[in-house]
Amino acid sequence: MPNTAPTARGPVRLLPALGISHRALVLAGVLCGLGLVGGLAPAAMAQPRASIAGPSETTNSALVRATIPPGERSYTRPTEAILAADLDYIVSRAREQALQNQPLEPTAAMTLALDAFAAGRYDEARGILAKLPEGPRGFSEAILEPYIYLAQGDRDGAVREMRARRTDLPELLSGIAEALVLEAAGRPVEAAVAYSLVERSLNTEPFPRGKEPTSAEEYLRLLDQGRTAHVLYRSGLTQHRLGRREEAARLYNLTAGFASESADLRDNQRRLQRRQPPREAALDANRGLGRILFFVADVLGQEEGIQAFQRDPSLPDDLSAPRAMTLVQFGLLFDPTAHDWTLGAAADLEGAGGLDGAARLLARVPPSSVFAADAYLQLAELE
């Protein structure tokens, strides 16, 4: 994902990262209260709790266990584990609650289902989500179920499932979710069409730098910039892979309006000129799941940030969107090549005091990455 200046590419602390003033945040709070902000209904991931049947396994997946930090863990609240980038603790806590028949909120249930997916326990993942209340269940299944089909080798089933469940997702995410599944299913021509349909609903004119939003329309436009850049870039990658150089160049140029200094964007623009394929490999089941989790976290993080501001307009230096950050960290596990998102997540953790967690995330960026220099500088600032 390209860097969407002037943000720190942070979906989780998005509002502070954008440098939006207190006045704009007041406007955001008013808009939220009026129901004018938020494409992801809060009921989808943050409302009723449900009793989940005990998981069939008591051990977390190897992927999640790899996030255990060195030394003794002595967290006093779950947020501290998120700041430490310790998903093993988050999943273990949800598992313990489930085994004790304690009600889980939807994000906690989703973490258990994602862990089961990572371990290849697909029926267990389905069973966990099936116990959620209707709204969160439909949303969560629409996100995860197509990738279960993909992981099981059923590409046609994945696409069929995604299209059947589009109505369970808000309009904001449904088109993006379908395009990502088509990418991961090896259907780039159809993915290109899906992205083009999403593009029609986007405002591709960057919000002027330094300008303060003064209306609901301007605020929503500013809020959506990161997501717009993401969609344009993935659409450009798809056209690039198809050899449609003119259309890929158009989409890359649109993306550059939001993220002109992004290393991956500049690299792929050069590769396009040389008639080389994109640097990034095509999506598979795991990386596709990681990517849709980023988009979900982006929207959820906006809503959590606004709600945090409504609770405390002083904006304390804390993690304002823990649910969104949890999903971002899962996304990074499923798509370890998302080094741009790694930088953004590390910046969010650093801003909230999670220096160790930020350092652990940055250490995942390999020297071969186009973001290696950025990661090195960011890591040096932590020392």
mmCIF file with all atom_site columns, C-alpha atoms in Angstrom, residues 192-305:
data_model
loop_
_atom_site.group_PDB
_atom_site.id
_atom_site.type_symbol
_atom_site.label_atom_id
_atom_site.label_alt_id
_atom_site.label_comp_id
_atom_site.label_asym_id
_atom_site.label_entity_id
_atom_site.label_seq_id
_atom_site.pdbx_PDB_ins_code
_atom_site.Cartn_x
_atom_site.Cartn_y
_atom_site.Cartn_z
_atom_site.occupancy
_atom_site.B_iso_or_equiv
_atom_site.pdbx_formal_charge
_atom_site.auth_seq_id
_atom_site.auth_comp_id
_atom_site.auth_asym_id
_atom_site.auth_atom_id
_atom_site.pdbx_PDB_model_num
ATOM 1   C CA . ALA A 1 192 ? -9.872  -5.360  -12.912 1.00 0.00 ? 192 ALA A CA 1
ATOM 2   C CA . VAL A 1 193 ? -13.551 -4.927  -13.702 1.00 0.00 ? 193 VAL A CA 1
ATOM 3   C CA . ALA A 1 194 ? -14.455 -5.043  -10.009 1.00 0.00 ? 194 ALA A CA 1
ATOM 4   C CA . TYR A 1 195 ? -11.843 -2.400  -9.168  1.00 0.00 ? 195 TYR A CA 1
ATOM 5   C CA . SER A 1 196 ? -13.062 -0.165  -11.992 1.00 0.00 ? 196 SER A CA 1
ATOM 6   C CA . LEU A 1 197 ? -16.579 -0.295  -10.551 1.00 0.00 ? 197 LEU A CA 1
ATOM 7   C CA . VAL A 1 198 ? -15.240 0.678   -7.137  1.00 0.00 ? 198 VAL A CA 1
ATOM 8   C CA . GLU A 1 199 ? -13.264 3.546   -8.693  1.00 0.00 ? 199 GLU A CA 1
ATOM 9   C CA . ARG A 1 200 ? -16.482 5.092   -9.998  1.00 0.00 ? 200 ARG A CA 1
ATOM 10  C CA . SER A 1 201 ? -17.583 5.734   -6.413  1.00 0.00 ? 201 SER A CA 1
ATOM 11  C CA . LEU A 1 202 ? -14.287 7.322   -5.359  1.00 0.00 ? 202 LEU A CA 1
ATOM 12  C CA . ASN A 1 203 ? -13.241 10.942  -5.283  1.00 0.00 ? 203 ASN A CA 1
ATOM 13  C CA . THR A 1 204 ? -9.836  10.672  -6.942  1.00 0.00 ? 204 THR A CA 1
ATOM 14  C CA . GLU A 1 205 ? -8.956  14.344  -6.412  1.00 0.00 ? 205 GLU A CA 1
ATOM 15  C CA . PRO A 1 206 ? -6.620  14.627  -3.400  1.00 0.00 ? 206 PRO A CA 1
ATOM 16  C CA . PHE A 1 207 ? -7.759  16.893  -0.594  1.00 0.00 ? 207 PHE A CA 1
ATOM 17  C CA . PRO A 1 208 ? -5.573  20.034  -0.578  1.00 0.00 ? 208 PRO A CA 1
ATOM 18  C CA . ARG A 1 209 ? -2.683  19.810  1.851   1.00 0.00 ? 209 ARG A CA 1
ATOM 19  C CA . GLY A 1 210 ? -3.012  22.080  4.838   1.00 0.00 ? 210 GLY A CA 1
ATOM 20  C CA . LYS A 1 211 ? -6.670  22.832  4.151   1.00 0.00 ? 211 LYS A CA 1
ATOM 21  C CA . GLU A 1 212 ? -9.042  22.429  7.060   1.00 0.00 ? 212 GLU A CA 1
ATOM 22  C CA . PRO A 1 213 ? -12.285 20.520  6.367   1.00 0.00 ? 213 PRO A CA 1
ATOM 23  C CA . THR A 1 214 ? -15.240 22.818  7.005   1.00 0.00 ? 214 THR A CA 1
ATOM 24  C CA . SER A 1 215 ? -18.160 20.637  5.958   1.00 0.00 ? 215 SER A CA 1
ATOM 25  C CA . ALA A 1 216 ? -19.379 17.071  6.214   1.00 0.00 ? 216 ALA A CA 1
ATOM 26  C CA . GLU A 1 217 ? -18.515 16.469  2.566   1.00 0.00 ? 217 GLU A CA 1
ATOM 27  C CA . GLU A 1 218 ? -14.946 17.742  2.993   1.00 0.00 ? 218 GLU A CA 1
ATOM 28  C CA . TYR A 1 219 ? -14.410 15.798  6.193   1.00 0.00 ? 219 TYR A CA 1
ATOM 29  C CA . LEU A 1 220 ? -15.595 12.545  4.625   1.00 0.00 ? 220 LEU A CA 1
ATOM 30  C CA . ARG A 1 221 ? -13.394 13.195  1.623   1.00 0.00 ? 221 ARG A CA 1
ATOM 31  C CA . LEU A 1 222 ? -10.344 13.664  3.842   1.00 0.00 ? 222 LEU A CA 1
ATOM 32  C CA . LEU A 1 223 ? -11.218 10.605  5.879   1.00 0.00 ? 223 LEU A CA 1
ATOM 33  C CA . ASP A 1 224 ? -11.441 8.441   2.762   1.00 0.00 ? 224 ASP A CA 1
ATOM 34  C CA . GLN A 1 225 ? -8.122  9.421   1.171   1.00 0.00 ? 225 GLN A CA 1
ATOM 35  C CA . GLY A 1 226 ? -6.086  6.497   2.446   1.00 0.00 ? 226 GLY A CA 1
ATOM 36  C CA . ARG A 1 227 ? -8.656  3.961   1.324   1.00 0.00 ? 227 ARG A CA 1
ATOM 37  C CA . THR A 1 228 ? -8.926  5.662   -2.074  1.00 0.00 ? 228 THR A CA 1
ATOM 38  C CA . ALA A 1 229 ? -5.164  5.431   -2.592  1.00 0.00 ? 229 ALA A CA 1
ATOM 39  C CA . HIS A 1 230 ? -5.203  1.749   -1.621  1.00 0.00 ? 230 HIS A CA 1
ATOM 40  C CA . VAL A 1 231 ? -7.924  0.903   -4.117  1.00 0.00 ? 231 VAL A CA 1
ATOM 41  C CA . LEU A 1 232 ? -6.285  2.853   -6.954  1.00 0.00 ? 232 LEU A CA 1
ATOM 42  C CA . TYR A 1 233 ? -2.942  1.188   -6.295  1.00 0.00 ? 233 TYR A CA 1
ATOM 43  C CA . ARG A 1 234 ? -4.302  -2.352  -6.204  1.00 0.00 ? 234 ARG A CA 1
ATOM 44  C CA . SER A 1 235 ? -6.280  -1.606  -9.356  1.00 0.00 ? 235 SER A CA 1
ATOM 45  C CA . GLY A 1 236 ? -3.078  -0.366  -10.985 1.00 0.00 ? 236 GLY A CA 1
ATOM 46  C CA . LEU A 1 237 ? -1.219  -3.517  -9.947  1.00 0.00 ? 237 LEU A CA 1
ATOM 47  C CA . THR A 1 238 ? -3.954  -5.655  -11.506 1.00 0.00 ? 238 THR A CA 1
ATOM 48  C CA . GLN A 1 239 ? -3.817  -3.765  -14.803 1.00 0.00 ? 239 GLN A CA 1
ATOM 49  C CA . HIS A 1 240 ? -0.020  -3.914  -14.706 1.00 0.00 ? 240 HIS A CA 1
ATOM 50  C CA . ARG A 1 241 ? -0.102  -7.714  -14.386 1.00 0.00 ? 241 ARG A CA 1
ATOM 51  C CA . LEU A 1 242 ? -2.480  -7.894  -17.329 1.00 0.00 ? 242 LEU A CA 1
ATOM 52  C CA . GLY A 1 243 ? -0.049  -5.915  -19.486 1.00 0.00 ? 243 GLY A CA 1
ATOM 53  C CA . ARG A 1 244 ? -2.440  -2.997  -19.874 1.00 0.00 ? 244 ARG A CA 1
ATOM 54  C CA . ARG A 1 245 ? 0.294   -0.410  -19.605 1.00 0.00 ? 245 ARG A CA 1
ATOM 55  C CA . GLU A 1 246 ? -1.723  2.713   -20.393 1.00 0.00 ? 246 GLU A CA 1
ATOM 56  C CA . GLU A 1 247 ? -4.439  1.951   -17.846 1.00 0.00 ? 247 GLU A CA 1
ATOM 57  C CA . ALA A 1 248 ? -1.893  0.899   -15.224 1.00 0.00 ? 248 ALA A CA 1
ATOM 58  C CA . ALA A 1 249 ? -0.010  4.177   -15.760 1.00 0.00 ? 249 ALA A CA 1
ATOM 59  C CA . ARG A 1 250 ? -3.232  6.151   -15.340 1.00 0.00 ? 250 ARG A CA 1
ATOM 60  C CA . LEU A 1 251 ? -4.028  4.433   -12.052 1.00 0.00 ? 251 LEU A CA 1
ATOM 61  C CA . TYR A 1 252 ? -0.470  4.768   -10.745 1.00 0.00 ? 252 TYR A CA 1
ATOM 62  C CA . ASN A 1 253 ? -0.559  8.479   -11.582 1.00 0.00 ? 253 ASN A CA 1
ATOM 63  C CA . LEU A 1 254 ? -3.840  8.882   -9.712  1.00 0.00 ? 254 LEU A CA 1
ATOM 64  C CA . THR A 1 255 ? -2.299  7.090   -6.746  1.00 0.00 ? 255 THR A CA 1
ATOM 65  C CA . ALA A 1 256 ? 0.694   9.410   -6.873  1.00 0.00 ? 256 ALA A CA 1
ATOM 66  C CA . GLY A 1 257 ? -1.645  12.308  -6.168  1.00 0.00 ? 257 GLY A CA 1
ATOM 67  C CA . PHE A 1 258 ? -2.128  10.847  -2.702  1.00 0.00 ? 258 PHE A CA 1
ATOM 68  C CA . ALA A 1 259 ? 1.265   9.156   -2.216  1.00 0.00 ? 259 ALA A CA 1
ATOM 69  C CA . SER A 1 260 ? 3.870   10.592  -4.536  1.00 0.00 ? 260 SER A CA 1
ATOM 70  C CA . GLU A 1 261 ? 6.813   9.533   -2.342  1.00 0.00 ? 261 GLU A CA 1
ATOM 71  C CA . SER A 1 262 ? 5.764   5.921   -1.836  1.00 0.00 ? 262 SER A CA 1
ATOM 72  C CA . ALA A 1 263 ? 8.684   3.590   -2.564  1.00 0.00 ? 263 ALA A CA 1
ATOM 73  C CA . ASP A 1 264 ? 6.577   0.721   -3.911  1.00 0.00 ? 264 ASP A CA 1
ATOM 74  C CA . LEU A 1 265 ? 4.610   3.019   -6.207  1.00 0.00 ? 265 LEU A CA 1
ATOM 75  C CA . ARG A 1 266 ? 7.761   4.620   -7.649  1.00 0.00 ? 266 ARG A CA 1
ATOM 76  C CA . ASP A 1 267 ? 9.345   1.200   -8.133  1.00 0.00 ? 267 ASP A CA 1
ATOM 77  C CA . ASN A 1 268 ? 6.359   -0.177  -10.016 1.00 0.00 ? 268 ASN A CA 1
ATOM 78  C CA . GLN A 1 269 ? 6.099   2.928   -12.170 1.00 0.00 ? 269 GLN A CA 1
ATOM 79  C CA . ARG A 1 270 ? 9.706   2.328   -13.245 1.00 0.00 ? 270 ARG A CA 1
ATOM 80  C CA . ARG A 1 271 ? 9.012   -1.371  -13.820 1.00 0.00 ? 271 ARG A CA 1
ATOM 81  C CA . LEU A 1 272 ? 5.980   -0.504  -15.951 1.00 0.00 ? 272 LEU A CA 1
ATOM 82  C CA . GLN A 1 273 ? 8.099   1.781   -18.138 1.00 0.00 ? 273 GLN A CA 1
ATOM 83  C CA . ARG A 1 274 ? 10.624  -1.047  -18.594 1.00 0.00 ? 274 ARG A CA 1
ATOM 84  C CA . ARG A 1 275 ? 7.809   -3.489  -19.454 1.00 0.00 ? 275 ARG A CA 1
ATOM 85  C CA . GLN A 1 276 ? 8.606   -5.538  -16.355 1.00 0.00 ? 276 GLN A CA 1
ATOM 86  C CA . PRO A 1 277 ? 5.905   -7.126  -14.152 1.00 0.00 ? 277 PRO A CA 1
ATOM 87  C CA . PRO A 1 278 ? 5.056   -5.605  -10.761 1.00 0.00 ? 278 PRO A CA 1
ATOM 88  C CA . ARG A 1 279 ? 7.412   -6.284  -7.883  1.00 0.00 ? 279 ARG A CA 1
ATOM 89  C CA . GLU A 1 280 ? 4.576   -7.718  -5.764  1.00 0.00 ? 280 GLU A CA 1
ATOM 90  C CA . ALA A 1 281 ? 3.491   -11.302 -6.328  1.00 0.00 ? 281 ALA A CA 1
ATOM 91  C CA . ALA A 1 282 ? -0.187  -11.939 -7.078  1.00 0.00 ? 282 ALA A CA 1
ATOM 92  C CA . LEU A 1 283 ? -2.365  -12.522 -4.025  1.00 0.00 ? 283 LEU A CA 1
ATOM 93  C CA . ASP A 1 284 ? -3.034  -15.984 -2.625  1.00 0.00 ? 284 ASP A CA 1
ATOM 94  C CA . ALA A 1 285 ? -5.512  -17.055 0.065   1.00 0.00 ? 285 ALA A CA 1
ATOM 95  C CA . ASN A 1 286 ? -3.426  -15.887 3.019   1.00 0.00 ? 286 ASN A CA 1
ATOM 96  C CA . ARG A 1 287 ? -2.282  -12.593 1.535   1.00 0.00 ? 287 ARG A CA 1
ATOM 97  C CA . GLY A 1 288 ? -5.747  -11.833 0.193   1.00 0.00 ? 288 GLY A CA 1
ATOM 98  C CA . LEU A 1 289 ? -7.175  -12.326 3.672   1.00 0.00 ? 289 LEU A CA 1
ATOM 99  C CA . GLY A 1 290 ? -4.485  -10.048 5.070   1.00 0.00 ? 290 GLY A CA 1
ATOM 100 C CA . ARG A 1 291 ? -5.402  -7.329  2.591   1.00 0.00 ? 291 ARG A CA 1
ATOM 101 C CA . ILE A 1 292 ? -9.118  -7.347  3.325   1.00 0.00 ? 292 ILE A CA 1
ATOM 102 C CA . LEU A 1 293 ? -8.328  -7.203  7.048   1.00 0.00 ? 293 LEU A CA 1
ATOM 103 C CA . PHE A 1 294 ? -6.397  -3.976  6.368   1.00 0.00 ? 294 PHE A CA 1
ATOM 104 C CA . PHE A 1 295 ? -9.418  -2.441  4.682   1.00 0.00 ? 295 PHE A CA 1
ATOM 105 C CA . VAL A 1 296 ? -11.735 -3.527  7.502   1.00 0.00 ? 296 VAL A CA 1
ATOM 106 C CA . ALA A 1 297 ? -9.298  -2.128  10.061  1.00 0.00 ? 297 ALA A CA 1
ATOM 107 C CA . ASP A 1 298 ? -9.112  1.154   8.168   1.00 0.00 ? 298 ASP A CA 1
ATOM 108 C CA . VAL A 1 299 ? -12.854 1.721   8.428   1.00 0.00 ? 299 VAL A CA 1
ATOM 109 C CA . LEU A 1 300 ? -13.169 0.312   11.945  1.00 0.00 ? 300 LEU A CA 1
ATOM 110 C CA . GLY A 1 301 ? -10.224 2.434   13.076  1.00 0.00 ? 301 GLY A CA 1
ATOM 111 C CA . GLN A 1 302 ? -11.904 5.599   11.841  1.00 0.00 ? 302 GLN A CA 1
ATOM 112 C CA . GLU A 1 303 ? -15.019 4.814   13.825  1.00 0.00 ? 303 GLU A CA 1
ATOM 113 C CA . GLU A 1 304 ? -13.088 3.825   16.937  1.00 0.00 ? 304 GLU A CA 1
ATOM 114 C CA . GLY A 1 305 ? -11.031 7.014   16.687  1.00 0.00 ? 305 GLY A CA 1
#
